[in-house]
Every structure is written in structure tokens, then in C-alpha cells.
PDB file of C-alpha atoms in Angstrom:
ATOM      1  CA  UNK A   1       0.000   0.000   0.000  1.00  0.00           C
ATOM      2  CA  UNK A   2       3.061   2.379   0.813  1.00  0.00           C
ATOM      3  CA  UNK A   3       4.483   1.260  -2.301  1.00  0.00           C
ATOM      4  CA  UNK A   4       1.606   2.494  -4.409  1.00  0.00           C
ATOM      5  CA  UNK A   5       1.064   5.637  -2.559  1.00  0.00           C
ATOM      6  CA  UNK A   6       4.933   6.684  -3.271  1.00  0.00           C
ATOM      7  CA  UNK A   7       4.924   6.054  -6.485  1.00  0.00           C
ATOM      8  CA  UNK A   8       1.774   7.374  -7.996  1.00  0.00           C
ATOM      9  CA  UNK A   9       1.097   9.812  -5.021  1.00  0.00           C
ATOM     10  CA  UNK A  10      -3.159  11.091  -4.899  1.00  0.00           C
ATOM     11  CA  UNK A  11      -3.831   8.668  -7.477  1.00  0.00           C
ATOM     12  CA  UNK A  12      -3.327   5.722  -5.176  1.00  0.00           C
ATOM     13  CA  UNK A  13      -6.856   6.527  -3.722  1.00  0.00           C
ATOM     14  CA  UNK A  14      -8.386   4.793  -6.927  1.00  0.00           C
ATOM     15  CA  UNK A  15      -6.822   0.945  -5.912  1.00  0.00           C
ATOM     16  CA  UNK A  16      -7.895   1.579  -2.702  1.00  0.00           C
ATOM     17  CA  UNK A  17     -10.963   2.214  -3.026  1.00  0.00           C
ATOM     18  CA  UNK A  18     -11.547   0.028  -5.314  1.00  0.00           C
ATOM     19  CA  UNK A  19     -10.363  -2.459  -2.762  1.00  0.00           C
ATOM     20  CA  UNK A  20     -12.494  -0.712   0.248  1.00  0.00           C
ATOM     21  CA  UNK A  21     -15.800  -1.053  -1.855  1.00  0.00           C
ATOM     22  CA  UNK A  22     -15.138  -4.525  -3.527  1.00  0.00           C
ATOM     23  CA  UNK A  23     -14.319  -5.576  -0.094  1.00  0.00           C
ATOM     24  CA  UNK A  24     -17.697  -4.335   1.018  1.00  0.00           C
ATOM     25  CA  UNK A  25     -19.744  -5.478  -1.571  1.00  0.00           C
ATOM     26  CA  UNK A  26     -18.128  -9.452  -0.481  1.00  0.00           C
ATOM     27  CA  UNK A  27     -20.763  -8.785   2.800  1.00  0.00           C
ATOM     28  CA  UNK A  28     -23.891  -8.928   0.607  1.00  0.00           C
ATOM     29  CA  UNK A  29     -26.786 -11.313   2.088  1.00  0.00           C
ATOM     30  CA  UNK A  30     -27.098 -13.007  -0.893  1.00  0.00           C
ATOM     31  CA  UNK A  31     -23.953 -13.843  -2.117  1.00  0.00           C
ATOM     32  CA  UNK A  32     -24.296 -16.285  -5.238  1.00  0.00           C
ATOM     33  CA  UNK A  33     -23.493 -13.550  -7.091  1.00  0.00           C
ATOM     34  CA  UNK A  34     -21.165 -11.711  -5.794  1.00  0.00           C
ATOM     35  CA  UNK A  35     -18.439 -12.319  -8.097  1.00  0.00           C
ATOM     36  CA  UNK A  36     -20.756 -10.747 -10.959  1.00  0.00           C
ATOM     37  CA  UNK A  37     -21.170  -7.826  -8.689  1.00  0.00           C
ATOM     38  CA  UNK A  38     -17.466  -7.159  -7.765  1.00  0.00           C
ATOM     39  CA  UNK A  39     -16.241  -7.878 -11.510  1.00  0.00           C
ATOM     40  CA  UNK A  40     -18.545  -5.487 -12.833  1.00  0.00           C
ATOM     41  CA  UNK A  41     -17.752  -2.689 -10.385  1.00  0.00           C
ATOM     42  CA  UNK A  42     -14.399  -3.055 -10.577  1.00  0.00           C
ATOM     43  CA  UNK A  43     -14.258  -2.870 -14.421  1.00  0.00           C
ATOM     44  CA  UNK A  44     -16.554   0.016 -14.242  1.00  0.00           C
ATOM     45  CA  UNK A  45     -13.878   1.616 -11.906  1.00  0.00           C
ATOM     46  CA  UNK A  46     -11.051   0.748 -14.043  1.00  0.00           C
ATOM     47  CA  UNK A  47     -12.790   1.904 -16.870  1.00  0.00           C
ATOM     48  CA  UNK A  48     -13.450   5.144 -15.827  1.00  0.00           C
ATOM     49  CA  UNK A  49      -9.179   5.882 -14.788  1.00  0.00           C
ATOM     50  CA  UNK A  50      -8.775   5.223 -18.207  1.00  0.00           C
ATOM     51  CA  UNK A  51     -10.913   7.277 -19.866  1.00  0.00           C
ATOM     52  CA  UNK A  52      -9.700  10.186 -17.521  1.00  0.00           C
ATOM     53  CA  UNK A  53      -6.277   8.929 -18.167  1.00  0.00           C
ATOM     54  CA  UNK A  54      -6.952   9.083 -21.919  1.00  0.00           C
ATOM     55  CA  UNK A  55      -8.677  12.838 -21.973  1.00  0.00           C
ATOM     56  CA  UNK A  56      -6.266  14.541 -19.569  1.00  0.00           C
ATOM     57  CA  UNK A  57      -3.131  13.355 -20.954  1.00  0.00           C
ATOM     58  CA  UNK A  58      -1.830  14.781 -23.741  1.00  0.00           C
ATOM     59  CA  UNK A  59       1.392  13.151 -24.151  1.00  0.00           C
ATOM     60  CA  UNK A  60       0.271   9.985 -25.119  1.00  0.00           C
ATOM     61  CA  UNK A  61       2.015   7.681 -22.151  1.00  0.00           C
ATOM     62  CA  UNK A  62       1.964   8.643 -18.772  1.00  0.00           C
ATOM     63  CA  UNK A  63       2.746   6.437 -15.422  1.00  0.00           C
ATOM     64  CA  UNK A  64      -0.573   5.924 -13.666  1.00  0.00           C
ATOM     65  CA  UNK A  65      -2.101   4.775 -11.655  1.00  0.00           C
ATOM     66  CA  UNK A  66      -4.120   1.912 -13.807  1.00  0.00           C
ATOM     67  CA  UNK A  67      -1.755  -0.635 -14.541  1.00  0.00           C
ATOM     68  CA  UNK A  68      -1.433  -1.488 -10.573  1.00  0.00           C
ATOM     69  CA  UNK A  69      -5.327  -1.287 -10.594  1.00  0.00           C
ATOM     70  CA  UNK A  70      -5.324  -4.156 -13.408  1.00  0.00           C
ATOM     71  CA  UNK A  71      -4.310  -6.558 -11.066  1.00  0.00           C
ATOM     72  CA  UNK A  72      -5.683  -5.168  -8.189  1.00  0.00           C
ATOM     73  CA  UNK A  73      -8.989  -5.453 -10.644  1.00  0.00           C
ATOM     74  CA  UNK A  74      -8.189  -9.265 -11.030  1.00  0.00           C
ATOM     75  CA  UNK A  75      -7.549  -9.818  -7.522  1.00  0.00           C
ATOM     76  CA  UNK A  76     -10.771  -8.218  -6.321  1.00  0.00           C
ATOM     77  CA  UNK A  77     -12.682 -10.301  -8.871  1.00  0.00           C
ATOM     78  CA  UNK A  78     -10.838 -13.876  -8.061  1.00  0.00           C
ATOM     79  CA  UNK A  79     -11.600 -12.773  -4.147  1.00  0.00           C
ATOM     80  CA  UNK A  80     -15.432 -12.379  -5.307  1.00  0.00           C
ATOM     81  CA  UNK A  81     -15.308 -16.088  -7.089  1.00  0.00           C
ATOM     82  CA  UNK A  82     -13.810 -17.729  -4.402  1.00  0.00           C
ATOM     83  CA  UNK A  83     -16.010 -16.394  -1.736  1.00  0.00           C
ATOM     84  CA  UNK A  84     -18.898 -16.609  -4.152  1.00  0.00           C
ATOM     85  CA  UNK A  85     -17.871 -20.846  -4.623  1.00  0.00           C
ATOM     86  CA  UNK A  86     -17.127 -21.213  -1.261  1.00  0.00           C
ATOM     87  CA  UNK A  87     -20.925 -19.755  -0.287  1.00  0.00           C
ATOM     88  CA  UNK A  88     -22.328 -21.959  -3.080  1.00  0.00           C
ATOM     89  CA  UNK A  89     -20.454 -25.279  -2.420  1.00  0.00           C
ATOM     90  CA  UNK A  90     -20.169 -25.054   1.406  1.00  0.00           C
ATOM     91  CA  UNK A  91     -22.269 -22.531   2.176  1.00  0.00           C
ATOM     92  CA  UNK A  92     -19.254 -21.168   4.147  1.00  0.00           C
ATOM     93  CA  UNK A  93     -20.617 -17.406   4.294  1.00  0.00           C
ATOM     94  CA  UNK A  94     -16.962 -16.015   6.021  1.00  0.00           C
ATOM     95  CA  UNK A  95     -15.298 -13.982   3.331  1.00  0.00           C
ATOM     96  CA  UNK A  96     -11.364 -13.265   4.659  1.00  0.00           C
ATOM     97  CA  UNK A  97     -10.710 -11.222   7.170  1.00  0.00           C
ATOM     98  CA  UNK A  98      -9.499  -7.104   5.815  1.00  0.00           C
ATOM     99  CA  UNK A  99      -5.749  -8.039   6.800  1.00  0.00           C
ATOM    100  CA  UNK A 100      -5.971 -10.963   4.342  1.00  0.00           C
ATOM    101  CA  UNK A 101      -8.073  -9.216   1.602  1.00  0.00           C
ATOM    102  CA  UNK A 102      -5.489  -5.989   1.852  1.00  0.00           C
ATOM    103  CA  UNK A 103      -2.341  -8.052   1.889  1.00  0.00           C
ATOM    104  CA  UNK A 104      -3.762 -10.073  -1.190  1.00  0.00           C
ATOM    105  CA  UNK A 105      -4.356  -7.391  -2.818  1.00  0.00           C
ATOM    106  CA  UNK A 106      -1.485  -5.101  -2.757  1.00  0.00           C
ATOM    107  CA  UNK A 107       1.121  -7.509  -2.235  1.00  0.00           C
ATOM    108  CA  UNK A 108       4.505  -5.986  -2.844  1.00  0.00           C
ATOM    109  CA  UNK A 109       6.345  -8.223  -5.417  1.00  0.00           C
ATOM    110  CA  UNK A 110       3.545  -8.575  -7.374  1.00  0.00           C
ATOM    111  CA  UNK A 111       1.308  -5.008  -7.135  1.00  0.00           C
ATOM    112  CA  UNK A 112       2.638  -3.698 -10.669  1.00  0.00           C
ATOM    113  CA  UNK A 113       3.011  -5.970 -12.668  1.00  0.00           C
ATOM    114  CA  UNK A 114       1.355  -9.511 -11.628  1.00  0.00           C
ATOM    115  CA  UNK A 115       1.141 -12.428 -11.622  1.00  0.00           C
ATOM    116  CA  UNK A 116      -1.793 -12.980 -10.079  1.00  0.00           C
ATOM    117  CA  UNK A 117      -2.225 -15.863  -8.100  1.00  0.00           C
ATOM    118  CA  UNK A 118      -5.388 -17.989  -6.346  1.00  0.00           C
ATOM    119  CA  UNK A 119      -6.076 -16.616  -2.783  1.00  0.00           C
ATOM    120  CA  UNK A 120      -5.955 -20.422  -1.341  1.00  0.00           C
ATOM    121  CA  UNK A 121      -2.985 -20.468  -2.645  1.00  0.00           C
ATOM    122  CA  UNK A 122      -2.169 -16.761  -1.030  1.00  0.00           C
ATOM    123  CA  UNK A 123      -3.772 -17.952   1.979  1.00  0.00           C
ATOM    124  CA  UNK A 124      -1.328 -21.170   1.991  1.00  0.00           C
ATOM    125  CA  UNK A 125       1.586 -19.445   1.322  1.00  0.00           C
ATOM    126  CA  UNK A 126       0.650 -17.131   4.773  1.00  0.00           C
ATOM    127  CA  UNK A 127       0.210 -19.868   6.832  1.00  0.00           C
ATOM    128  CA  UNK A 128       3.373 -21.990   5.278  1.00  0.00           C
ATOM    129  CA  UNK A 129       1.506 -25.226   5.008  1.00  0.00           C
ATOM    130  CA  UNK A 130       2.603 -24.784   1.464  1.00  0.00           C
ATOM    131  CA  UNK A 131       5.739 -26.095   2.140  1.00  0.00           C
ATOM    132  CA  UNK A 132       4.701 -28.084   4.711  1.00  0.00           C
ATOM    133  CA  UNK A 133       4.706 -31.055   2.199  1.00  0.00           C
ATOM    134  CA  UNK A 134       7.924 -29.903   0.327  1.00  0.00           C
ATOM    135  CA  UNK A 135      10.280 -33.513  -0.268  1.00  0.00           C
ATOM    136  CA  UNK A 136      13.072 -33.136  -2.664  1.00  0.00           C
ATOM    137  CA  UNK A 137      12.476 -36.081  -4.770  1.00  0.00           C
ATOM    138  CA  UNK A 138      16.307 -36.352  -5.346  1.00  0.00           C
ATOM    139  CA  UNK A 139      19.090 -35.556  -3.200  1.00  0.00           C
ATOM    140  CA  UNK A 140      21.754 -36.080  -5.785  1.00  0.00           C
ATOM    141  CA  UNK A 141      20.300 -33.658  -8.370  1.00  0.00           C
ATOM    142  CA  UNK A 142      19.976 -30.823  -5.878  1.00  0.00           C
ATOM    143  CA  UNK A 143      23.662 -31.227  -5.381  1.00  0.00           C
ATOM    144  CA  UNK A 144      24.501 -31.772  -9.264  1.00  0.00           C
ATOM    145  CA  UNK A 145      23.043 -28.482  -9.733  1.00  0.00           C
ATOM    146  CA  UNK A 146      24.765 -26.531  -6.638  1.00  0.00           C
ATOM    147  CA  UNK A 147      28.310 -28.353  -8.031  1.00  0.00           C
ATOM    148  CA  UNK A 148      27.132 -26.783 -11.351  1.00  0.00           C
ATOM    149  CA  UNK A 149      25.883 -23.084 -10.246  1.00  0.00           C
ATOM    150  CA  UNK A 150      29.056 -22.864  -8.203  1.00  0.00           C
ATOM    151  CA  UNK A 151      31.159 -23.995 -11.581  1.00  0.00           C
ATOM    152  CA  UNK A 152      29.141 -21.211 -13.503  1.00  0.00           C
ATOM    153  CA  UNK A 153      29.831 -18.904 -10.547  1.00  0.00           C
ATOM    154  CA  UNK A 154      33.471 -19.670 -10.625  1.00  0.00           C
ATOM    155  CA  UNK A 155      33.783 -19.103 -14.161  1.00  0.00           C
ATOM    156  CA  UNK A 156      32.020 -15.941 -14.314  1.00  0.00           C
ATOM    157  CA  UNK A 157      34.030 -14.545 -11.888  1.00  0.00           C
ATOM    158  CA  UNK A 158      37.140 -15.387 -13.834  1.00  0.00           C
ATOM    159  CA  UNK A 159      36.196 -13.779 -17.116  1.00  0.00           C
ATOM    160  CA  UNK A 160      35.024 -10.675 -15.265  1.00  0.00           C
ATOM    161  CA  UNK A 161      39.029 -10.571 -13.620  1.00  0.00           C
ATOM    162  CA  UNK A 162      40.330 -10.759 -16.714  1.00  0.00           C
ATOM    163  CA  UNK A 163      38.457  -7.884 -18.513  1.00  0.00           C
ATOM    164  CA  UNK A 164      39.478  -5.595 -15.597  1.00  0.00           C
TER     165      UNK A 164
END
């Protein structure tokens, strides 16, 4: 969220509330469709930074603030779906918690530029029972690749002390 709000400055009030509201909208009563709801908000919203995007600026390209809320755009949408299956399936009517949904959503290594991943998977990846299952299949190519990074390494180095 910091991230955002350096770079693009008063403009980073679009992904969030576009966040806020999507959130809100995932506490409807009726929520088999929900994901319709969100996804057609959120393109509305996105829709609308463009166009102002494309009448105010007259250079042609300009960093703003809607590339960022692309993704955020997906993310709000996948949330919708997956509370929106969960609520259909199990009739499990707890959408995540705003921590979760915020940290989703503008997660740092990913908030520009993607990829967008699942929010189980998100969720997993929190909790670390995503690696909790993690066996390397094969010692002995783990260390056949180390021998050969450090080889690479090694040889790297070398070339670079001889052009100096």
C-alpha cells in the first residue's frame, strides 16, 4: 500500500478504493453472485481511470495509476469467485478477514506488474503449510546443480578478472 502511494502519489486513492468497496460489496446477504457484482464494479472503476487517463493526458504515455489497478482489478474479482464458490459449495458465508483481503491485494512483489495468483494459494503461502509437504524427490540432483551453479559462478568470476 506504501508502495503504491509513493509512487503514484493522490492517485493511489483509486486501488484503494476500489479495494475498500469490492471488499464491502463481499458482505452482501445473498452472495451467489457476488463475483458478478465485484467484476462489474471493478471494471466500471477501471474503466473510468482510463478514460480520464486518456482525456487529460496529452502526451500519449503517462505512469498511472491503472496498470497497478489491473491486477488489483483481477484480484478483487478472483476474491469475489472464491467467496462466491465457497458460499455456493459449502455454504461457508466467512469472506477473509481485511488483513488478508489488503495483503492479497497489494502484495509488494507482485502489485505492478502480476502475476496474479489464487487466494488459497495466497492464503497457503501465509500460513506456510505450502511447504509443509515440500520432499526433494532427489538428493543427488539438488547437489549436481549446486556443483554446477558454483562452476558457472566460478567461471564468471574469472572472465570478469580478466576484462578488468
Amino acid at each position: 500500500l506504501l508502495f503504491v502511494s509513493l509512487l503514484f502519489g493522490w492517485q493511489s486513492l483509486h486501488p484503494i478504493l476500489l479495494s475498500f468497496i469490492s471488499y464491502v460489496l463481499l458482505f452482501r446477504k445473498d452472495r451467489s453472485k457476488v463475483g458478478m457484482i465485484v467484476f462489474v464494479y471493478s471494471m466500471a472503476h477501471l474503466s473510468y481511470c482510463h478514460l480520464f487517463r486518456m482525456i487529460n493526458s496529452s502526451s500519449g504515455h503517462l505512469l498511472d495509476v491503472s496498470t497497478p489497478m489491473m491486477i488489483i482489478m483481477q484480484r478483487t474479482t478472483l476474491v469475489a469467485l472464491w467467496v462466491q464458490d465457497n458460499y455456493v459449495k459449502n455454504n461457508d458465508t466467512r469472506p477473509p478477514s481485511i488483513l488478508q483481503y489488503f495483503a492479497y491485494c497489494f502484495f509488494f512483489p507482485t502489485v505492478l506488474a502480476g502475476p496474479t495468483v489464487d487466494f488459497e494459494q495466497f492464503k497457503r503461502s501465509l500460513s506456510g503449510s505450502i511447504l509443509r509437504n515440500f520432499k526433494i524427490s532427489n538428493p543427488n540432483t539438488m547437489l549436481s546443480l549446486a556443483v554446477i551453479f558454483l562452476f558457472l559462478e566460478i567461471e564468471i568470476h574469472n572472465k570478469t578478472a580478466l576484462i578488468k
